PDB file of C-alpha atoms in Angstrom:
ATOM      1  CA  UNK A   1      12.272 -60.548  42.534  1.00 38.00           C
ATOM      2  CA  UNK A   2      11.261 -63.072  39.922  1.00 43.00           C
ATOM      3  CA  UNK A   3       8.060 -61.160  39.103  1.00 51.00           C
ATOM      4  CA  UNK A   4       9.975 -57.909  38.602  1.00 52.00           C
ATOM      5  CA  UNK A   5      12.194 -59.689  36.084  1.00 51.00           C
ATOM      6  CA  UNK A   6       9.252 -60.521  33.819  1.00 57.00           C
ATOM      7  CA  UNK A   7       9.583 -58.844  30.464  1.00 59.00           C
ATOM      8  CA  UNK A   8      13.364 -58.465  30.641  1.00 65.00           C
ATOM      9  CA  UNK A   9      13.606 -60.360  27.346  1.00 74.00           C
ATOM     10  CA  UNK A  10      11.740 -57.466  25.699  1.00 76.00           C
ATOM     11  CA  UNK A  11      14.565 -55.061  26.488  1.00 75.00           C
ATOM     12  CA  UNK A  12      17.128 -57.513  25.101  1.00 78.00           C
ATOM     13  CA  UNK A  13      15.116 -58.071  21.954  1.00 78.00           C
ATOM     14  CA  UNK A  14      14.675 -54.323  21.466  1.00 76.00           C
ATOM     15  CA  UNK A  15      18.426 -53.757  21.727  1.00 79.00           C
ATOM     16  CA  UNK A  16      19.028 -56.388  19.020  1.00 81.00           C
ATOM     17  CA  UNK A  17      16.243 -55.072  16.804  1.00 77.00           C
ATOM     18  CA  UNK A  18      17.493 -51.505  17.134  1.00 75.00           C
ATOM     19  CA  UNK A  19      20.979 -52.597  16.099  1.00 79.00           C
ATOM     20  CA  UNK A  20      19.640 -54.409  13.031  1.00 75.00           C
ATOM     21  CA  UNK A  21      17.384 -51.473  12.189  1.00 71.00           C
ATOM     22  CA  UNK A  22      20.272 -49.002  12.287  1.00 73.00           C
ATOM     23  CA  UNK A  23      22.633 -51.257  10.351  1.00 74.00           C
ATOM     24  CA  UNK A  24      20.281 -52.183   7.508  1.00 71.00           C
ATOM     25  CA  UNK A  25      17.755 -49.303   7.533  1.00 70.00           C
ATOM     26  CA  UNK A  26      14.960 -51.666   8.606  1.00 75.00           C
ATOM     27  CA  UNK A  27      11.922 -49.768   9.956  1.00 78.00           C
ATOM     28  CA  UNK A  28      11.167 -50.364  13.625  1.00 84.00           C
ATOM     29  CA  UNK A  29       7.950 -49.473  15.449  1.00 88.00           C
ATOM     30  CA  UNK A  30       6.200 -50.713  18.592  1.00 90.00           C
ATOM     31  CA  UNK A  31       2.452 -51.339  18.352  1.00 91.00           C
ATOM     32  CA  UNK A  32       0.779 -51.201  21.778  1.00 92.00           C
ATOM     33  CA  UNK A  33      -2.530 -53.028  22.159  1.00 91.00           C
ATOM     34  CA  UNK A  34      -4.024 -52.965  25.701  1.00 91.00           C
ATOM     35  CA  UNK A  35      -1.311 -54.188  28.089  1.00 91.00           C
ATOM     36  CA  UNK A  36      -0.627 -54.007  31.812  1.00 92.00           C
ATOM     37  CA  UNK A  37       1.726 -51.967  34.018  1.00 92.00           C
ATOM     38  CA  UNK A  38       4.802 -53.642  32.515  1.00 90.00           C
ATOM     39  CA  UNK A  39       3.752 -52.423  29.079  1.00 92.00           C
ATOM     40  CA  UNK A  40       3.968 -48.803  30.238  1.00 94.00           C
ATOM     41  CA  UNK A  41       7.635 -49.403  31.085  1.00 92.00           C
ATOM     42  CA  UNK A  42       8.161 -51.014  27.689  1.00 92.00           C
ATOM     43  CA  UNK A  43       6.598 -48.031  25.907  1.00 94.00           C
ATOM     44  CA  UNK A  44       8.935 -45.692  27.792  1.00 94.00           C
ATOM     45  CA  UNK A  45      11.999 -47.811  26.949  1.00 91.00           C
ATOM     46  CA  UNK A  46      11.151 -47.757  23.234  1.00 90.00           C
ATOM     47  CA  UNK A  47      10.489 -44.001  23.197  1.00 92.00           C
ATOM     48  CA  UNK A  48      13.686 -43.312  25.149  1.00 90.00           C
ATOM     49  CA  UNK A  49      15.519 -45.461  22.624  1.00 86.00           C
ATOM     50  CA  UNK A  50      14.255 -43.396  19.716  1.00 86.00           C
ATOM     51  CA  UNK A  51      11.678 -45.917  18.529  1.00 89.00           C
ATOM     52  CA  UNK A  52       8.201 -44.710  17.509  1.00 91.00           C
ATOM     53  CA  UNK A  53       5.229 -46.217  19.339  1.00 93.00           C
ATOM     54  CA  UNK A  54       1.723 -46.619  17.900  1.00 93.00           C
ATOM     55  CA  UNK A  55      -0.904 -46.714  20.670  1.00 93.00           C
ATOM     56  CA  UNK A  56      -4.136 -48.443  19.681  1.00 92.00           C
ATOM     57  CA  UNK A  57      -6.409 -46.340  21.822  1.00 89.00           C
ATOM     58  CA  UNK A  58      -9.753 -47.741  22.784  1.00 88.00           C
ATOM     59  CA  UNK A  59      -8.236 -51.189  23.453  1.00 90.00           C
ATOM     60  CA  UNK A  60      -7.938 -50.474  27.177  1.00 90.00           C
ATOM     61  CA  UNK A  61      -5.073 -51.001  29.585  1.00 93.00           C
ATOM     62  CA  UNK A  62      -1.668 -49.429  28.992  1.00 94.00           C
ATOM     63  CA  UNK A  63      -2.544 -48.196  25.494  1.00 94.00           C
ATOM     64  CA  UNK A  64      -5.336 -45.988  26.810  1.00 95.00           C
ATOM     65  CA  UNK A  65      -3.501 -45.010  29.996  1.00 95.00           C
ATOM     66  CA  UNK A  66      -0.424 -43.805  28.086  1.00 95.00           C
ATOM     67  CA  UNK A  67      -2.514 -42.039  25.454  1.00 93.00           C
ATOM     68  CA  UNK A  68      -4.853 -40.256  27.847  1.00 92.00           C
ATOM     69  CA  UNK A  69      -2.198 -39.209  30.348  1.00 93.00           C
ATOM     70  CA  UNK A  70       0.354 -37.891  27.849  1.00 92.00           C
ATOM     71  CA  UNK A  71      -2.384 -36.194  25.826  1.00 90.00           C
ATOM     72  CA  UNK A  72      -3.776 -34.446  28.884  1.00 88.00           C
ATOM     73  CA  UNK A  73      -0.457 -33.448  30.399  1.00 88.00           C
ATOM     74  CA  UNK A  74       0.970 -31.931  27.227  1.00 86.00           C
ATOM     75  CA  UNK A  75      -2.107 -29.751  26.924  1.00 81.00           C
ATOM     76  CA  UNK A  76      -1.551 -28.267  30.393  1.00 70.00           C
ATOM     77  CA  UNK A  77       0.829 -25.541  31.473  1.00 54.00           C
ATOM     78  CA  UNK A  78       1.570 -27.153  34.858  1.00 50.00           C
ATOM     79  CA  UNK A  79       2.885 -30.522  33.733  1.00 50.00           C
ATOM     80  CA  UNK A  80       5.222 -31.011  36.682  1.00 50.00           C
ATOM     81  CA  UNK A  81       2.406 -30.592  39.189  1.00 54.00           C
ATOM     82  CA  UNK A  82       0.168 -33.234  37.650  1.00 69.00           C
ATOM     83  CA  UNK A  83      -0.699 -36.203  39.884  1.00 83.00           C
ATOM     84  CA  UNK A  84      -0.880 -39.417  37.802  1.00 89.00           C
ATOM     85  CA  UNK A  85      -2.847 -41.201  40.526  1.00 90.00           C
ATOM     86  CA  UNK A  86      -5.579 -38.562  40.686  1.00 90.00           C
ATOM     87  CA  UNK A  87      -5.716 -38.346  36.887  1.00 90.00           C
ATOM     88  CA  UNK A  88      -6.119 -42.118  36.450  1.00 92.00           C
ATOM     89  CA  UNK A  89      -8.855 -42.239  39.123  1.00 92.00           C
ATOM     90  CA  UNK A  90     -10.780 -39.427  37.473  1.00 91.00           C
ATOM     91  CA  UNK A  91     -10.318 -40.777  33.964  1.00 90.00           C
ATOM     92  CA  UNK A  92     -10.585 -44.537  34.381  1.00 92.00           C
ATOM     93  CA  UNK A  93     -11.859 -45.250  37.899  1.00 93.00           C
ATOM     94  CA  UNK A  94     -10.265 -46.617  41.043  1.00 93.00           C
ATOM     95  CA  UNK A  95      -9.674 -50.132  39.693  1.00 94.00           C
ATOM     96  CA  UNK A  96      -7.488 -48.953  36.808  1.00 93.00           C
ATOM     97  CA  UNK A  97      -5.786 -46.366  39.015  1.00 93.00           C
ATOM     98  CA  UNK A  98      -4.824 -49.097  41.492  1.00 94.00           C
ATOM     99  CA  UNK A  99      -3.659 -51.445  38.714  1.00 94.00           C
ATOM    100  CA  UNK A 100      -1.289 -48.804  37.288  1.00 94.00           C
ATOM    101  CA  UNK A 101      -0.267 -47.278  40.644  1.00 93.00           C
ATOM    102  CA  UNK A 102       3.385 -48.279  40.189  1.00 92.00           C
ATOM    103  CA  UNK A 103       3.589 -46.633  36.747  1.00 92.00           C
ATOM    104  CA  UNK A 104       3.488 -42.982  37.845  1.00 93.00           C
ATOM    105  CA  UNK A 105       7.220 -42.364  37.328  1.00 93.00           C
ATOM    106  CA  UNK A 106       7.127 -43.970  33.864  1.00 94.00           C
ATOM    107  CA  UNK A 107       4.085 -41.944  32.797  1.00 94.00           C
ATOM    108  CA  UNK A 108       5.715 -38.692  33.895  1.00 93.00           C
ATOM    109  CA  UNK A 109       8.912 -39.707  32.103  1.00 94.00           C
ATOM    110  CA  UNK A 110       6.927 -40.266  28.889  1.00 94.00           C
ATOM    111  CA  UNK A 111       5.572 -36.719  29.089  1.00 92.00           C
ATOM    112  CA  UNK A 112       9.051 -35.315  29.755  1.00 92.00           C
ATOM    113  CA  UNK A 113      10.525 -37.267  26.841  1.00 92.00           C
ATOM    114  CA  UNK A 114       7.933 -36.046  24.357  1.00 91.00           C
ATOM    115  CA  UNK A 115       8.194 -32.492  25.684  1.00 89.00           C
ATOM    116  CA  UNK A 116      11.990 -32.578  25.236  1.00 89.00           C
ATOM    117  CA  UNK A 117      11.672 -33.720  21.621  1.00 86.00           C
ATOM    118  CA  UNK A 118       9.276 -30.867  20.869  1.00 84.00           C
ATOM    119  CA  UNK A 119      11.599 -28.358  22.522  1.00 84.00           C
ATOM    120  CA  UNK A 120      14.407 -29.568  20.236  1.00 80.00           C
ATOM    121  CA  UNK A 121      12.205 -29.150  17.171  1.00 73.00           C
ATOM    122  CA  UNK A 122      11.835 -32.882  16.630  1.00 74.00           C
ATOM    123  CA  UNK A 123       8.855 -35.096  15.904  1.00 77.00           C
ATOM    124  CA  UNK A 124       6.799 -36.820  18.552  1.00 86.00           C
ATOM    125  CA  UNK A 125       7.420 -40.565  18.885  1.00 90.00           C
ATOM    126  CA  UNK A 126       4.045 -41.410  20.398  1.00 91.00           C
ATOM    127  CA  UNK A 127       1.314 -41.781  17.798  1.00 89.00           C
ATOM    128  CA  UNK A 128      -2.200 -43.088  18.242  1.00 89.00           C
ATOM    129  CA  UNK A 129      -4.829 -44.860  16.213  1.00 88.00           C
ATOM    130  CA  UNK A 130      -8.474 -45.636  16.857  1.00 82.00           C
ATOM    131  CA  UNK A 131     -11.028 -47.381  14.712  1.00 53.00           C
ATOM    132  CA  UNK A 132     -13.566 -47.779  17.516  1.00 60.00           C
ATOM    133  CA  UNK A 133     -16.624 -45.843  18.537  1.00 43.00           C
ATOM    134  CA  UNK A 134     -17.754 -44.223  21.754  1.00 38.00           C
ATOM    135  CA  UNK A 135     -19.016 -47.501  23.165  1.00 35.00           C
ATOM    136  CA  UNK A 136     -15.561 -49.007  22.871  1.00 37.00           C
ATOM    137  CA  UNK A 137     -13.777 -46.312  24.817  1.00 36.00           C
ATOM    138  CA  UNK A 138     -13.568 -45.190  28.454  1.00 35.00           C
ATOM    139  CA  UNK A 139     -16.473 -43.232  29.839  1.00 32.00           C
ATOM    140  CA  UNK A 140     -16.387 -39.539  29.168  1.00 31.00           C
ATOM    141  CA  UNK A 141     -14.302 -39.830  25.998  1.00 34.00           C
ATOM    142  CA  UNK A 142     -15.273 -39.578  22.366  1.00 30.00           C
ATOM    143  CA  UNK A 143     -12.879 -41.171  19.885  1.00 31.00           C
ATOM    144  CA  UNK A 144     -13.275 -40.678  16.180  1.00 33.00           C
ATOM    145  CA  UNK A 145     -11.521 -42.969  13.673  1.00 34.00           C
ATOM    146  CA  UNK A 146      -8.236 -41.158  13.211  1.00 41.00           C
ATOM    147  CA  UNK A 147      -4.493 -41.368  13.443  1.00 44.00           C
ATOM    148  CA  UNK A 148      -2.309 -38.576  14.719  1.00 47.00           C
ATOM    149  CA  UNK A 149       0.686 -37.723  16.807  1.00 50.00           C
ATOM    150  CA  UNK A 150      -0.500 -36.901  20.322  1.00 49.00           C
ATOM    151  CA  UNK A 151      -1.558 -33.265  20.536  1.00 44.00           C
ATOM    152  CA  UNK A 152       1.087 -30.648  19.805  1.00 41.00           C
ATOM    153  CA  UNK A 153      -0.137 -27.091  20.265  1.00 37.00           C
ATOM    154  CA  UNK A 154       2.893 -25.691  18.471  1.00 33.00           C
ATOM    155  CA  UNK A 155       1.895 -27.309  15.198  1.00 34.00           C
ATOM    156  CA  UNK A 156      -1.861 -27.403  15.883  1.00 31.00           C
ATOM    157  CA  UNK A 157      -2.181 -30.570  13.844  1.00 33.00           C
ATOM    158  CA  UNK A 158      -4.503 -33.178  15.256  1.00 35.00           C
ATOM    159  CA  UNK A 159      -5.989 -36.149  13.424  1.00 37.00           C
ATOM    160  CA  UNK A 160      -4.333 -34.945  10.240  1.00 39.00           C
ATOM    161  CA  UNK A 161      -4.386 -38.321   8.500  1.00 38.00           C
ATOM    162  CA  UNK A 162      -7.093 -40.707   7.421  1.00 42.00           C
ATOM    163  CA  UNK A 163      -8.215 -43.411   9.834  1.00 47.00           C
ATOM    164  CA  UNK A 164      -6.363 -46.148   7.994  1.00 72.00           C
ATOM    165  CA  UNK A 165      -4.187 -48.526   9.968  1.00 78.00           C
ATOM    166  CA  UNK A 166      -1.569 -48.851   7.250  1.00 75.00           C
ATOM    167  CA  UNK A 167      -1.266 -45.078   7.110  1.00 76.00           C
ATOM    168  CA  UNK A 168      -1.052 -44.993  10.889  1.00 80.00           C
ATOM    169  CA  UNK A 169       1.723 -47.553  10.865  1.00 81.00           C
ATOM    170  CA  UNK A 170       3.709 -45.751   8.198  1.00 80.00           C
ATOM    171  CA  UNK A 171       3.252 -42.411   9.946  1.00 80.00           C
ATOM    172  CA  UNK A 172       4.734 -43.970  13.088  1.00 82.00           C
ATOM    173  CA  UNK A 173       7.602 -45.612  11.210  1.00 80.00           C
ATOM    174  CA  UNK A 174       8.588 -42.308   9.602  1.00 78.00           C
ATOM    175  CA  UNK A 175       9.147 -40.817  13.056  1.00 78.00           C
ATOM    176  CA  UNK A 176      11.902 -43.323  13.778  1.00 75.00           C
ATOM    177  CA  UNK A 177      15.641 -42.837  13.491  1.00 67.00           C
ATOM    178  CA  UNK A 178      16.148 -43.623   9.832  1.00 71.00           C
ATOM    179  CA  UNK A 179      17.792 -41.621   7.094  1.00 78.00           C
ATOM    180  CA  UNK A 180      15.410 -39.207   5.409  1.00 81.00           C
ATOM    181  CA  UNK A 181      16.180 -40.885   2.065  1.00 83.00           C
ATOM    182  CA  UNK A 182      14.854 -44.205   3.366  1.00 82.00           C
ATOM    183  CA  UNK A 183      11.780 -42.509   4.820  1.00 84.00           C
ATOM    184  CA  UNK A 184      10.989 -40.944   1.427  1.00 87.00           C
ATOM    185  CA  UNK A 185      11.399 -44.290  -0.297  1.00 84.00           C
ATOM    186  CA  UNK A 186       8.938 -45.838   2.156  1.00 84.00           C
ATOM    187  CA  UNK A 187       6.418 -43.051   1.685  1.00 85.00           C
ATOM    188  CA  UNK A 188       6.608 -43.475  -2.088  1.00 85.00           C
ATOM    189  CA  UNK A 189       6.359 -47.260  -1.870  1.00 81.00           C
ATOM    190  CA  UNK A 190       3.225 -46.841   0.244  1.00 81.00           C
ATOM    191  CA  UNK A 191       1.857 -44.291  -2.227  1.00 81.00           C
ATOM    192  CA  UNK A 192       1.501 -41.780   0.629  1.00 81.00           C
ATOM    193  CA  UNK A 193       1.627 -38.317  -0.882  1.00 85.00           C
ATOM    194  CA  UNK A 194       0.868 -36.323   2.246  1.00 84.00           C
ATOM    195  CA  UNK A 195       3.506 -38.133   4.236  1.00 83.00           C
ATOM    196  CA  UNK A 196       6.080 -37.671   1.481  1.00 87.00           C
ATOM    197  CA  UNK A 197       5.345 -33.943   1.545  1.00 88.00           C
ATOM    198  CA  UNK A 198       6.284 -33.745   5.229  1.00 84.00           C
ATOM    199  CA  UNK A 199       9.737 -35.124   4.357  1.00 85.00           C
ATOM    200  CA  UNK A 200      10.400 -32.535   1.677  1.00 88.00           C
ATOM    201  CA  UNK A 201       9.453 -29.396   3.598  1.00 86.00           C
ATOM    202  CA  UNK A 202       9.641 -28.304   7.207  1.00 80.00           C
ATOM    203  CA  UNK A 203       6.712 -27.005   9.260  1.00 77.00           C
ATOM    204  CA  UNK A 204       7.267 -23.482   7.897  1.00 80.00           C
ATOM    205  CA  UNK A 205       7.177 -24.668   4.274  1.00 82.00           C
ATOM    206  CA  UNK A 206      10.921 -24.398   3.678  1.00 84.00           C
ATOM    207  CA  UNK A 207      12.402 -26.916   1.244  1.00 86.00           C
ATOM    208  CA  UNK A 208      14.528 -29.657   2.840  1.00 85.00           C
ATOM    209  CA  UNK A 209      16.261 -30.712  -0.398  1.00 87.00           C
ATOM    210  CA  UNK A 210      19.903 -29.974  -1.209  1.00 84.00           C
ATOM    211  CA  UNK A 211      20.985 -29.465  -4.870  1.00 82.00           C
ATOM    212  CA  UNK A 212      22.884 -32.364  -6.427  1.00 74.00           C
ATOM    213  CA  UNK A 213      26.047 -30.272  -6.687  1.00 66.00           C
ATOM    214  CA  UNK A 214      26.044 -29.580  -2.928  1.00 65.00           C
ATOM    215  CA  UNK A 215      28.156 -31.572  -0.482  1.00 65.00           C
ATOM    216  CA  UNK A 216      25.420 -33.759   1.001  1.00 58.00           C
ATOM    217  CA  UNK A 217      25.932 -35.881   4.081  1.00 64.00           C
ATOM    218  CA  UNK A 218      24.009 -39.166   3.542  1.00 61.00           C
ATOM    219  CA  UNK A 219      23.544 -39.531   7.299  1.00 60.00           C
ATOM    220  CA  UNK A 220      21.932 -36.078   7.584  1.00 60.00           C
ATOM    221  CA  UNK A 221      18.517 -36.659   9.181  1.00 64.00           C
ATOM    222  CA  UNK A 222      17.195 -33.187   8.457  1.00 72.00           C
ATOM    223  CA  UNK A 223      17.954 -32.819   4.741  1.00 81.00           C
ATOM    224  CA  UNK A 224      17.629 -34.961   1.621  1.00 84.00           C
ATOM    225  CA  UNK A 225      19.571 -34.682  -1.634  1.00 86.00           C
ATOM    226  CA  UNK A 226      18.182 -33.879  -5.056  1.00 87.00           C
ATOM    227  CA  UNK A 227      19.473 -37.248  -6.258  1.00 88.00           C
ATOM    228  CA  UNK A 228      17.398 -38.990  -3.584  1.00 88.00           C
ATOM    229  CA  UNK A 229      14.286 -37.225  -4.860  1.00 89.00           C
ATOM    230  CA  UNK A 230      15.112 -38.299  -8.434  1.00 89.00           C
ATOM    231  CA  UNK A 231      15.432 -41.906  -7.298  1.00 86.00           C
ATOM    232  CA  UNK A 232      12.110 -41.674  -5.473  1.00 86.00           C
ATOM    233  CA  UNK A 233      10.470 -40.291  -8.634  1.00 85.00           C
ATOM    234  CA  UNK A 234      11.873 -43.164 -10.686  1.00 83.00           C
ATOM    235  CA  UNK A 235      10.610 -45.628  -8.099  1.00 78.00           C
ATOM    236  CA  UNK A 236       7.144 -44.051  -8.146  1.00 76.00           C
ATOM    237  CA  UNK A 237       6.998 -44.263 -11.933  1.00 72.00           C
ATOM    238  CA  UNK A 238       8.040 -47.912 -12.095  1.00 72.00           C
ATOM    239  CA  UNK A 239       7.582 -50.020  -8.965  1.00 62.00           C
ATOM    240  CA  UNK A 240       4.362 -48.270  -7.999  1.00 55.00           C
ATOM    241  CA  UNK A 241       3.052 -48.303 -11.569  1.00 54.00           C
ATOM    242  CA  UNK A 242       0.851 -51.347 -10.974  1.00 58.00           C
ATOM    243  CA  UNK A 243      -0.958 -49.621  -8.096  1.00 62.00           C
ATOM    244  CA  UNK A 244      -3.658 -46.975  -8.066  1.00 63.00           C
ATOM    245  CA  UNK A 245      -0.996 -44.266  -8.038  1.00 67.00           C
ATOM    246  CA  UNK A 246      -1.849 -40.961  -6.456  1.00 73.00           C
ATOM    247  CA  UNK A 247      -1.242 -38.417  -9.222  1.00 77.00           C
ATOM    248  CA  UNK A 248      -0.331 -35.880  -6.603  1.00 83.00           C
ATOM    249  CA  UNK A 249       2.712 -37.962  -5.618  1.00 85.00           C
ATOM    250  CA  UNK A 250       4.335 -37.617  -9.041  1.00 84.00           C
ATOM    251  CA  UNK A 251       3.419 -33.922  -9.168  1.00 87.00           C
ATOM    252  CA  UNK A 252       4.913 -33.381  -5.709  1.00 88.00           C
ATOM    253  CA  UNK A 253       8.244 -34.964  -6.615  1.00 88.00           C
ATOM    254  CA  UNK A 254       8.517 -33.173  -9.957  1.00 88.00           C
ATOM    255  CA  UNK A 255       7.640 -29.766  -8.499  1.00 88.00           C
ATOM    256  CA  UNK A 256      10.172 -30.347  -5.710  1.00 89.00           C
ATOM    257  CA  UNK A 257      12.927 -31.045  -8.228  1.00 89.00           C
ATOM    258  CA  UNK A 258      11.979 -27.980 -10.294  1.00 88.00           C
ATOM    259  CA  UNK A 259      12.050 -25.761  -7.221  1.00 88.00           C
ATOM    260  CA  UNK A 260      15.369 -27.214  -6.097  1.00 87.00           C
ATOM    261  CA  UNK A 261      16.943 -26.524  -9.493  1.00 84.00           C
ATOM    262  CA  UNK A 262      15.508 -23.011  -9.527  1.00 84.00           C
ATOM    263  CA  UNK A 263      16.880 -22.264  -6.067  1.00 77.00           C
ATOM    264  CA  UNK A 264      20.305 -23.627  -7.027  1.00 73.00           C
ATOM    265  CA  UNK A 265      20.364 -21.472 -10.162  1.00 71.00           C
ATOM    266  CA  UNK A 266      19.449 -18.383  -8.158  1.00 68.00           C
ATOM    267  CA  UNK A 267      22.289 -19.019  -5.702  1.00 63.00           C
ATOM    268  CA  UNK A 268      24.764 -19.564  -8.552  1.00 61.00           C
ATOM    269  CA  UNK A 269      23.754 -16.258 -10.115  1.00 61.00           C
ATOM    270  CA  UNK A 270      24.426 -14.284  -6.941  1.00 54.00           C
TER     271      UNK A 270
END
C-alpha cells in the first residue's frame, strides 16, 4: 500500500551513501533520535548493511525501544524464547507496545544480527548515548550520561567512554566498514587516545600492527601496517598541534612503533 511505501527513499539513499563511503573512505553512521515503527526497520537495514547506528536513548520511540530490547535480550540465555510484545508492555506500557506491535520481527532480527557479529569476533554495530537524567527516561530505568556499545558480557565493557557526544559519534563511526588505517587517522584527528588504542591491540592485548617489511594487504580490516602508524604519528605531531593534544596519544603511537620494531627484530633473529 501507499503507507507501507513510506520511507523507501531512505533505503535508496543508504545504498548510495554506502557506495560513496566504500569508494572514498567516507565515514557513515546512522543517528537515531526517537522515531516510530518505520525507524526500527531503518535501524535494522543499516545494521544489516554493516553501518553503525548510534541510538540516542532517553529520546523515546524507536531509539529507546531498540536500545532496551536488544540490551535486555543479549543479557539473557533464552533469546529465542523472548516475546517482544510482552517485553514492550512491561517496559514501556500498553500504548508503546501497541504502537510498535508490527516491529517484533525486526527487533528479533536486530538481536540476531548483533549476536552473530559477536560470535564471529567482530564489534557491535549498535551503540548508545544518553545525556539525560532519570526524569527523561522511561519509568523503571536509570540512565547515566555515558556512551557504550550495548552490553557484551564477553568483553564486560559497559559505559567505557566519557559521556561526550563527539566521542560517542566517533566510537560509532569506528565500528563501520572502513580500513583500519582510516579509522586510526580519524581517532588521531579527533585526539581520541583510548579509541586509537583499541585499533592497535585486540581484546587480549595482542598487537595488531605488521612490520613495514611484511607483505601488508591495505584492505585488511584486522591489521594495520607500521607505515600507517608512522603516518598517524606525523599527523598527530603536525595537524593536531594547534589543539590541546593528549600527551598519551603521542606516547601510544611511539610505544607501538617501538614494540613493532622489537617484535620484528626478534622474529628475524630466530
